[in-house]
Short mmCIF file of C-alpha atoms and ligand atoms in Angstrom, two decimals:
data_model
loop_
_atom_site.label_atom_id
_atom_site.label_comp_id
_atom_site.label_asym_id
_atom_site.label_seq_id
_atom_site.Cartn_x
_atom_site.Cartn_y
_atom_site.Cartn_z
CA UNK E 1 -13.19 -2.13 16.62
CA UNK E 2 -11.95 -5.55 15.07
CA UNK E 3 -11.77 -4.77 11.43
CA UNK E 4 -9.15 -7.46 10.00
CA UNK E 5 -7.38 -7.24 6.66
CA UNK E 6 -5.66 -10.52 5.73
CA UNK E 7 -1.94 -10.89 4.46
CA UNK E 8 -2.30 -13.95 2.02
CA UNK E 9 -0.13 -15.49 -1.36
CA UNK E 10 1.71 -18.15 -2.32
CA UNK E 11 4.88 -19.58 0.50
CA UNK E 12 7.88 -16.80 0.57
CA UNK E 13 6.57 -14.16 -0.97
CA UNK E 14 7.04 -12.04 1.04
CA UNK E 15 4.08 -11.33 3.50
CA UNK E 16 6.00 -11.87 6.55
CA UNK E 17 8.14 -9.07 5.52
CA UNK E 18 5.17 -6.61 4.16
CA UNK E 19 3.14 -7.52 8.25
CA UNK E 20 6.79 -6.51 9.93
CA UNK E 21 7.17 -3.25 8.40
CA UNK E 22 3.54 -2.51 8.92
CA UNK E 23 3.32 -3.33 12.32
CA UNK E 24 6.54 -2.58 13.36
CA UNK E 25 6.68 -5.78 14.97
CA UNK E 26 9.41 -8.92 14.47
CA UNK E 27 7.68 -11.83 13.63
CA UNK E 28 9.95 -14.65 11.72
CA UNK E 29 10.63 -13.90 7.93
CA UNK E 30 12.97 -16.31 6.68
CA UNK E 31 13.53 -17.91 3.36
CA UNK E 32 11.57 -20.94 3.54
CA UNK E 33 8.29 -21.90 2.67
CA UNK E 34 5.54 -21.91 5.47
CA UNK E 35 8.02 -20.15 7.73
CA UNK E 36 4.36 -18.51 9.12
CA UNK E 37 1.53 -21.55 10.49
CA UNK E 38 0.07 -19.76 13.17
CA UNK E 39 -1.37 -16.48 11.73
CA UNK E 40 0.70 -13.05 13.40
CA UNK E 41 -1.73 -10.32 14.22
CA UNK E 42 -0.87 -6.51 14.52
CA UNK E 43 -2.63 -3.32 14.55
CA UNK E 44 -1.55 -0.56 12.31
CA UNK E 45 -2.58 3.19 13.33
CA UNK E 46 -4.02 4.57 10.07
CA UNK E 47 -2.22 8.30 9.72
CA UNK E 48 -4.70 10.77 8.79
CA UNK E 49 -3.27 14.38 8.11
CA UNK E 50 -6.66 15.45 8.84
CA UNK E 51 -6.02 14.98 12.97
CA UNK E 52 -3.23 17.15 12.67
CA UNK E 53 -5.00 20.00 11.02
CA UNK E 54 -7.59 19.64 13.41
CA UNK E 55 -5.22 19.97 16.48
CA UNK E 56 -3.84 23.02 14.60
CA UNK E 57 -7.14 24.78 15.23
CA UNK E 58 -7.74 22.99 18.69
CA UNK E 59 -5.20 22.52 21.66
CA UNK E 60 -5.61 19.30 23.03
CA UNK E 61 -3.52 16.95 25.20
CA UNK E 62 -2.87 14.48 22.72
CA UNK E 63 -4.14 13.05 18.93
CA UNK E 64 -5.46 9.77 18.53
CA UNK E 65 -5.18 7.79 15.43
CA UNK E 66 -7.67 5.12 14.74
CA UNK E 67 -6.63 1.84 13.80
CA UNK E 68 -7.38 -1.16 11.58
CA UNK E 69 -5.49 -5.18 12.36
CA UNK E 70 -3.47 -6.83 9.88
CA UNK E 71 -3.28 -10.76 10.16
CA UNK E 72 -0.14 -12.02 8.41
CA UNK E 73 -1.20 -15.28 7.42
CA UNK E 74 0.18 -19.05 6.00
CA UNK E 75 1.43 -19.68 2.96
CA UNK E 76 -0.98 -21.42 0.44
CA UNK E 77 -0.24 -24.31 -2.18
CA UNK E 78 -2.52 -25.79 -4.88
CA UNK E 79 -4.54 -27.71 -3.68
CA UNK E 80 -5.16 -26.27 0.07
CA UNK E 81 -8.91 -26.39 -0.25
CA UNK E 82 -8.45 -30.47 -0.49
CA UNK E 83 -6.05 -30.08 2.22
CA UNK E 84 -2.64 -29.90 1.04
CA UNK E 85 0.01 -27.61 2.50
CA UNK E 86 -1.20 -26.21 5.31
CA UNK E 87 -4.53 -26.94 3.70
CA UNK E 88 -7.91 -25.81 5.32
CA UNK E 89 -6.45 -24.39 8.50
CA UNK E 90 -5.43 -21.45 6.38
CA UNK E 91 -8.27 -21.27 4.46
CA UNK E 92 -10.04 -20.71 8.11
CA UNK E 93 -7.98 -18.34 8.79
CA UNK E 94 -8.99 -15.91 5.65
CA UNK E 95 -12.67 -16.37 7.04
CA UNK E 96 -11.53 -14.10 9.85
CA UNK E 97 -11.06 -11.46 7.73
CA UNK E 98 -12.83 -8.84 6.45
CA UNK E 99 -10.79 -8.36 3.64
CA UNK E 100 -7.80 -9.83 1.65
CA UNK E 101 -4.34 -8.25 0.54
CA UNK E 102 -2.87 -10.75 -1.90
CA UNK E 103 0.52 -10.46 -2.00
CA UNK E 104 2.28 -11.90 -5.03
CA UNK E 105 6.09 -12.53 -6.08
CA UNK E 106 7.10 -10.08 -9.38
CA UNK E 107 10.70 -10.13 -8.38
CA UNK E 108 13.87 -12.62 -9.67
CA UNK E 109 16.39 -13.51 -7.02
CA UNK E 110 17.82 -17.13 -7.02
CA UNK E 111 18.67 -16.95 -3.42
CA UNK E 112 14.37 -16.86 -3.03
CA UNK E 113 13.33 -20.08 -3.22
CA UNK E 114 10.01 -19.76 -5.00
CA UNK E 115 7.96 -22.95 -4.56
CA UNK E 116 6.91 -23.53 -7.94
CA UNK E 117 10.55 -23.31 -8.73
CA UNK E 118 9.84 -20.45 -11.37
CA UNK E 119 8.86 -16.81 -11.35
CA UNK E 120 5.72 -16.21 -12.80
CA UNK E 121 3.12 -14.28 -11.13
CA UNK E 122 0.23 -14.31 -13.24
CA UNK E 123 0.00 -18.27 -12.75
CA UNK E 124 0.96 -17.39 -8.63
CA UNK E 125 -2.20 -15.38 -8.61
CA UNK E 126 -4.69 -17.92 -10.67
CA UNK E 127 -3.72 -20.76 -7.93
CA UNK E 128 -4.53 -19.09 -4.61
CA UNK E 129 -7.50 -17.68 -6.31
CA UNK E 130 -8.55 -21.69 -7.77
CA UNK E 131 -7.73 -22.41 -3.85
CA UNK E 132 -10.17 -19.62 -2.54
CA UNK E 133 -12.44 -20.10 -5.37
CA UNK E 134 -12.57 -24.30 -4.86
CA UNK E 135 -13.05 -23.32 -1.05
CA UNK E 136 -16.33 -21.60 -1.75
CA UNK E 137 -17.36 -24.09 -4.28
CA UNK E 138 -17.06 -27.02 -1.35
CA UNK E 139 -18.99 -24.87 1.20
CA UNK E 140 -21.89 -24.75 -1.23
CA UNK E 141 -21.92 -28.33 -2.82
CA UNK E 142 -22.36 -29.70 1.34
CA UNK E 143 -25.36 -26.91 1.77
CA UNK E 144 -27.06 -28.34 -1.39
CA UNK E 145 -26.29 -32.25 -0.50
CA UNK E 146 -27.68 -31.56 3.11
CA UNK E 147 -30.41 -28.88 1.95
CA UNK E 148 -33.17 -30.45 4.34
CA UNK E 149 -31.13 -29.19 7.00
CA UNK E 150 -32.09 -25.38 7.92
CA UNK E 151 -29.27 -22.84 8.01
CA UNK E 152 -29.34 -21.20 11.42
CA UNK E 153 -31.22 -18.24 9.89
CA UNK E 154 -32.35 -19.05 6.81
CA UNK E 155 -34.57 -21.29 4.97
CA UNK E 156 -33.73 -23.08 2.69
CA UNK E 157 -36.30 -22.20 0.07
CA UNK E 158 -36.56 -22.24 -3.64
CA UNK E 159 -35.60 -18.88 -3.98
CA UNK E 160 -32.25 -19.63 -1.69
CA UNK E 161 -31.52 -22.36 -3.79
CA UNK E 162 -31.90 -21.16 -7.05
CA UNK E 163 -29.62 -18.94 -5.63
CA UNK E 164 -27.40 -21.48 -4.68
CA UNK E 165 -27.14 -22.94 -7.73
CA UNK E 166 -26.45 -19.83 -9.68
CA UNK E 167 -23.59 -18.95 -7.43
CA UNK E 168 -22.11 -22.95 -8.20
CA UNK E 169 -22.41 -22.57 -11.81
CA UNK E 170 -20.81 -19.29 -11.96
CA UNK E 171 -18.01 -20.36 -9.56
CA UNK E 172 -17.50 -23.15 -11.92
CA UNK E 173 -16.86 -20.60 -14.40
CA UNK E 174 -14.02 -19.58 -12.71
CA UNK E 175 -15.84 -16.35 -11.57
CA UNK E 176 -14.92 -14.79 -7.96
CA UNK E 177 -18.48 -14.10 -6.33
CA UNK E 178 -17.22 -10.59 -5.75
CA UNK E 179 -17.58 -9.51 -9.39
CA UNK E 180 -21.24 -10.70 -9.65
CA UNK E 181 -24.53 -8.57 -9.03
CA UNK E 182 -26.41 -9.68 -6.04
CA UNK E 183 -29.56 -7.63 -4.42
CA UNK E 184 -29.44 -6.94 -0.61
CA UNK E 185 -31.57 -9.67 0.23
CA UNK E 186 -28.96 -12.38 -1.54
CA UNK E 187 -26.35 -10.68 -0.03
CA UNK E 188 -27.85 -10.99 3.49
CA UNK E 189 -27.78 -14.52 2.65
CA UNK E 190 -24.22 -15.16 1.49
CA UNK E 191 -22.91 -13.31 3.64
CA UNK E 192 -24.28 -14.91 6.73
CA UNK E 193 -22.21 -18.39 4.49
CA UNK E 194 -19.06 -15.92 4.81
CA UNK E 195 -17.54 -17.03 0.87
CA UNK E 196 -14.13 -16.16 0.94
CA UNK E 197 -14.64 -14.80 -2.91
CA UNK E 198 -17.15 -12.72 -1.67
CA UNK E 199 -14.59 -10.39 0.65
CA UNK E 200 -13.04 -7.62 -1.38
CA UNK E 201 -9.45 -8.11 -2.34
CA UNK E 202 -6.67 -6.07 -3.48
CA UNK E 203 -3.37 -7.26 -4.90
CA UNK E 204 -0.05 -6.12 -3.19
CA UNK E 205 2.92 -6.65 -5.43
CA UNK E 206 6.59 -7.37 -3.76
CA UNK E 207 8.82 -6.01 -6.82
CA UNK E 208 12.29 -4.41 -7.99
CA UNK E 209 12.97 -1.47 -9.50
CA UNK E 210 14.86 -4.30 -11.92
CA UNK E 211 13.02 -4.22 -15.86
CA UNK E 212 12.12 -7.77 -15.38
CA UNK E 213 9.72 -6.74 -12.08
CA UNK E 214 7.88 -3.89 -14.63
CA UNK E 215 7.49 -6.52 -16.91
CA UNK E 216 5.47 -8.37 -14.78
CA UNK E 217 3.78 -5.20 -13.22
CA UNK E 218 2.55 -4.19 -16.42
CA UNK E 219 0.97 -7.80 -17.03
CA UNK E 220 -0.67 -7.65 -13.70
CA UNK E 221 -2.05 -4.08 -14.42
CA UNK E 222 -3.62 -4.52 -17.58
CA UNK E 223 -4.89 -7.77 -16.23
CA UNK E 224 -6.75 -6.06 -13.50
CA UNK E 225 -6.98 -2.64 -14.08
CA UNK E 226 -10.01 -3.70 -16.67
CA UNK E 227 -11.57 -5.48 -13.25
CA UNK E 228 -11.77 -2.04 -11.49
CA UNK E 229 -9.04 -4.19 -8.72
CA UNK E 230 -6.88 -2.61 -7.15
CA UNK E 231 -2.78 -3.39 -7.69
CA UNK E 232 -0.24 -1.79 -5.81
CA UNK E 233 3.92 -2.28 -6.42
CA UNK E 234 5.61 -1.69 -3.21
CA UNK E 235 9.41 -2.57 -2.73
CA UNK E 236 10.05 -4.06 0.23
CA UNK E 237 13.23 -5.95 -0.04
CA UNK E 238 15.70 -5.98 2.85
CA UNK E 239 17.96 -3.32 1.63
CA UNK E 240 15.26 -0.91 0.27
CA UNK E 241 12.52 -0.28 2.33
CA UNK E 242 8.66 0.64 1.99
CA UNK E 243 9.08 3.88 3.21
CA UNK E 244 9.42 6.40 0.52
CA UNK E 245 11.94 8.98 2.02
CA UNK E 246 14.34 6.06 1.11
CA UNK E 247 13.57 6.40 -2.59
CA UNK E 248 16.12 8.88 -4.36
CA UNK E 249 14.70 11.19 -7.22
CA UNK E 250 16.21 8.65 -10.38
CA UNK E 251 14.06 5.83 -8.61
CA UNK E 252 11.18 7.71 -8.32
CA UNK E 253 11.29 8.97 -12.06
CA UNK E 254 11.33 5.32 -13.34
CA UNK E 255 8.15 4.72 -11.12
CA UNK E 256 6.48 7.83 -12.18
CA UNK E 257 7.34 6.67 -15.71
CA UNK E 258 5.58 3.43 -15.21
CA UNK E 259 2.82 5.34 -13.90
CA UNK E 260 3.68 3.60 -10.92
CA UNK E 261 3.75 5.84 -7.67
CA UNK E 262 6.19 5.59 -5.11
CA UNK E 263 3.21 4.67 -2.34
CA UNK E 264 4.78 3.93 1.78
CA UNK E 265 3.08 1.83 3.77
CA UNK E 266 0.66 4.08 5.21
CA UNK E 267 -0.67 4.16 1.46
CA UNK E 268 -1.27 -0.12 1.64
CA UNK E 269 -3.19 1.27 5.13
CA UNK E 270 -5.51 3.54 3.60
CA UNK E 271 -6.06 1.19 0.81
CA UNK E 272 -7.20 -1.07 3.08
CA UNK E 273 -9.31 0.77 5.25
CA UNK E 274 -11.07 1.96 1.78
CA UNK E 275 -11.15 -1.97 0.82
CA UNK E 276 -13.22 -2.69 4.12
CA UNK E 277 -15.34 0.62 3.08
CA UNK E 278 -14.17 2.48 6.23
CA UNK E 279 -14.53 6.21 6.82
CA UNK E 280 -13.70 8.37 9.67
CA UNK E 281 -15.23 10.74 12.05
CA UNK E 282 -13.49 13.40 14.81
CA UNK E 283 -14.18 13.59 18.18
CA UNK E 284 -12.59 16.70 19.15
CA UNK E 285 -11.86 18.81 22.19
CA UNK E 286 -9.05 19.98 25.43
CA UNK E 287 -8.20 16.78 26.42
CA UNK E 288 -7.78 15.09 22.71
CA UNK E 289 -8.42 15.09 19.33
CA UNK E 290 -9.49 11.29 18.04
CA UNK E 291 -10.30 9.45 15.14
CA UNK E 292 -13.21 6.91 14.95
CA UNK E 293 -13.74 3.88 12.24
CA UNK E 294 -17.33 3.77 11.06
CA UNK E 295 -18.62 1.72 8.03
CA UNK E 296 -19.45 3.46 5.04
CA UNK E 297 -23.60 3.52 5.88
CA UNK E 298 -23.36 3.91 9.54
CA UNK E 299 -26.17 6.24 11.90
CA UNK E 300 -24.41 8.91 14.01
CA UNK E 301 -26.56 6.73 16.79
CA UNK E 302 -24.61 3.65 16.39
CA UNK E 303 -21.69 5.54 15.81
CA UNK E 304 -21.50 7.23 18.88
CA UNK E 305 -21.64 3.61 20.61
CA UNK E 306 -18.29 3.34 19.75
CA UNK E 307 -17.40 6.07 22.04
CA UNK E 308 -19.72 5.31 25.07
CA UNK E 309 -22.67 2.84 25.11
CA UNK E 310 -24.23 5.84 27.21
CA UNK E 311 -23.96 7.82 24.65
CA UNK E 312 -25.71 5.38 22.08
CA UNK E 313 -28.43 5.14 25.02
CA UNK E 314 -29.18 8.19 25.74
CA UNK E 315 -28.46 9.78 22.74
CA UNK E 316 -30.35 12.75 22.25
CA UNK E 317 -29.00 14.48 19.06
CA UNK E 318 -25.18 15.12 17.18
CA UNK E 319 -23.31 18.85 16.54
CA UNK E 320 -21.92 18.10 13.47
CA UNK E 321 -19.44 20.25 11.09
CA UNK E 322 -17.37 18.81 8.15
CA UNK E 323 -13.78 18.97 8.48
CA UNK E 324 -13.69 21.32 5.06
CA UNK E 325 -15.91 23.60 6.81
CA UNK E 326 -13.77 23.43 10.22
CA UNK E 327 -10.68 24.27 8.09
CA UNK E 328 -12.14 26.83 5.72
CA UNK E 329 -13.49 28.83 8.91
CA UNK E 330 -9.86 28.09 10.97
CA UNK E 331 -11.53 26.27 13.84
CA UNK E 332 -14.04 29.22 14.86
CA UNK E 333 -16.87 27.81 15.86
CA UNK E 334 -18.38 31.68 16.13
CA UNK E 335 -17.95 31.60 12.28
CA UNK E 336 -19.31 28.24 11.48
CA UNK E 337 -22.31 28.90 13.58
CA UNK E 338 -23.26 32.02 12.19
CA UNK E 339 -22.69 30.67 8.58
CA UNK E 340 -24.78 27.88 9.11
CA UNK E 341 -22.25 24.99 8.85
CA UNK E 342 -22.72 24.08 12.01
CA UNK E 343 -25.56 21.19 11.83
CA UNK E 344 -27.89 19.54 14.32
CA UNK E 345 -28.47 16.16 13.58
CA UNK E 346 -31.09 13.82 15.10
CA UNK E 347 -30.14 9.79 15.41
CA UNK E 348 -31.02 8.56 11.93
CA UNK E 349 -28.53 10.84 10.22
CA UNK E 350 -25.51 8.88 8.05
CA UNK E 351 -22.41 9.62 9.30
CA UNK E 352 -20.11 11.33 6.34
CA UNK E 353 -16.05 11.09 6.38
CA UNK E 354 -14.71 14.10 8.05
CA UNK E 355 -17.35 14.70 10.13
CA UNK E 356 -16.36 16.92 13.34
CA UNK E 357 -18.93 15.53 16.20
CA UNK E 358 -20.27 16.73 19.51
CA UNK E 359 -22.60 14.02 20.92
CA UNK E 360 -25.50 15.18 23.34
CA UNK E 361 -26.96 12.76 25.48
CA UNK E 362 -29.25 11.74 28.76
CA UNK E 363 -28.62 8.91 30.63
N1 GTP X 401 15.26 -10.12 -2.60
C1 GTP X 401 14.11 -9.99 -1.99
N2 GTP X 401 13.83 -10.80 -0.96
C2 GTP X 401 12.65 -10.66 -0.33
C3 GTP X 401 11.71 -9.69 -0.69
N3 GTP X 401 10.64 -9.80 0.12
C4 GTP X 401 10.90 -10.81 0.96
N4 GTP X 401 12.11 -11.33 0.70
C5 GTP X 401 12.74 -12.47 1.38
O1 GTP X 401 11.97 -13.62 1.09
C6 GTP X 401 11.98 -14.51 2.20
C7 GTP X 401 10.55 -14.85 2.57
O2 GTP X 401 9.90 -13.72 3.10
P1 GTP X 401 8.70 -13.87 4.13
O3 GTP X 401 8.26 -12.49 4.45
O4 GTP X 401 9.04 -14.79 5.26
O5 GTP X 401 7.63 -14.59 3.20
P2 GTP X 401 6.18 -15.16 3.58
O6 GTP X 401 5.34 -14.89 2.41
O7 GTP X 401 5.75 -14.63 4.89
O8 GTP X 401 6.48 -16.72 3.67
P3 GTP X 401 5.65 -17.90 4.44
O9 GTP X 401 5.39 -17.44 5.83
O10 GTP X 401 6.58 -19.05 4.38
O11 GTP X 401 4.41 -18.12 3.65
C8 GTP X 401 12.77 -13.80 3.31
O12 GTP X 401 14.09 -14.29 3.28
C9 GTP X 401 12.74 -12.34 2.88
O13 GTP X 401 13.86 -11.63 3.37
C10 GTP X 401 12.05 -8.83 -1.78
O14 GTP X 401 11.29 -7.94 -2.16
N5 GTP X 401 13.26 -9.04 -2.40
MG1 MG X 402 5.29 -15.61 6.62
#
């Protein structure tokens, strides 16, 4: 399944860098700005201890991780939305994407360039968000100066754009259309327009373990802890890498003092996966044990789709047993069964994270 998070920030931040480790791949990370034009693409397993305590229980040929893509993309410059930089092409880019890591520059180093010439992240942060913000603010100015013309699915109606208008004023404001209230029905709507400040974001922040980096952490954290948005200070820096077996016990007390934890990449994974409102369910058996990416929401019908159309077609009903309960009772299905964790569900049920799943069906 495609789900795409999207690296984006200022030039030389660091993104490049953060996609490489991730991926494990080698795309060009150099110290200018807009080394990256052409967005890099990479899928990232996402490690979930879970598999491994199934296949504990279970033997099985092999474990499966699931998987989410990351799409390391262009730098962006004030003024992008109007074309400047590498201007709109980037901004096209982020539409791809289903949701945004913003990676942002709390580190000093002369030997970065910075593009702004200065270190200072809070302002780094308000200009791709103007950029993403103005971007969503052109999109709706063109529906309203064309409005005769009928969106592909939509009408536009009063209602729509009242709607419209509301969302304009607001953006105006300076507000991101992700922190606003909408019902289902609007949502339908803007979503079907795509609004880049409608995808949920989380900041990534490329730091030191120097003061001046928890300086600017702490800045950023009060900023948008408030928000409910999620900020996470990784180190990824050539001689000290993500991975947090590297971190020695003095390091990890100043983090922990910071309130900071030591996170590894798998941690930026997860995050993201949660971002896109992801969760997981097991297929499990001889030949392998596998994970499966389902949106939060999600029938065990269409689920099972993912598997086998067959088995969406012909589905006739789901075994189901939580992973707790698979645990608790150490794999024996015997035990589950006669406790009555072992479920039969028909195709309407919701699909929880940790589910265990035996699919039934007729074709
Ligand atoms: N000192 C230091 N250098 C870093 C850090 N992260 C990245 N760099 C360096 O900064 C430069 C730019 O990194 P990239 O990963 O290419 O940055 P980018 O954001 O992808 O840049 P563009 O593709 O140009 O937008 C490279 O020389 C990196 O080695 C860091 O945490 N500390
Ligand atoms: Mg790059």
């Amino acid at each position: 399944m495609g789900f795409k998070c999207g690296i984006i920030g200022l030039p030389n931040v660091g993104k490049s860098t953060l996609f490489n480790i991730m991926t494990n791949l080698k795309v060009p990370a150099e110290n200018f700005p807009f080394c990256t034009i052409k967005p890099n693409i990479g899928v990232v397993p996402v490690i979930d201890y879970r598999l491994k305590e199934i296949a504990q229980q279970i033997v099985s040929k092999k474990i499966i991780y699931t998987f989410i893509n990351f799409f390391d993309i262009a730098g962006l410059v004030k003024g992008a939305s109007k074309g400047a930089g590498l201007g709109n092409s980037f901004l096209e880019n982020i539409k791809e994407c289903n949701a945004i890591l913003h990676m942002v520059r709390c580190f000093n180093n002369d030997n970065i360039s910075h593009i702004y010439n200065s270190i200072d992240p809070l302002r780094d942060i308000e200009i791709i968000n103007m950029e993403l913000l103005f971007s969503d603010l052109t999109v709706l100015e063109k529906i309203l100066s064309k409005k005769n013309i009928i969106h592909k699915k939509f009408e536009y109606d009063n209602y729509n754009i009242k709607l419209i208008h509301f969302c304009i004023c607001q953006l105006k404001k300076g507000v991101p259309l992700r922190e606003l209230f909408f019902s289902k029905k609007e949502l339908i709507f803007l979503n079907s327009l795509n609004f880049l400040t409608l995808k949920p974001m989380m900041y990534i922040l490329n730091t030191t373990l120097h003061h001046s980096s928890k300086i600017m952490i702490e800045k950023i954290l009060e900023k948008f802890q408030k928000k409910k948005i999620k900020v996470i200070p990784c180190i990824i820096n050539n001689n000290f890498s993500i991975y947090s077996d590297s971190i020695n016990f003095a390091q990890k007390k100043i983090y922990n003092f910071n309130n900071i934890k030591n996170i590894n990449f798998h941690d930026i994974v997860r995050s993201g996966y949660m971002l896109l409102q992801l969760i997981t369910f097991f297929t499990a058996g001889p030949k392998e044990i596998r994970a499966w990416t389902v949106r939060q929401g999600s029938t065990i019908k269409k689920a099972s789709g993912l598997i086998h159309t067959d088995f969406e077609k012909g589905f006739i009903r789901a075994q189901v047993i939580s992973y707790h309960d698979f645990i608790y009772y150490k794999g024996d299905i015997k035990k589950v069964k006669k406790f009555g964790r072992l479920r039969l569900e028909g195709k309407k049920y919701i699909v929880q994270d940790g589910d265990i799943v035996t699919f039934l069906f007729n074709i």
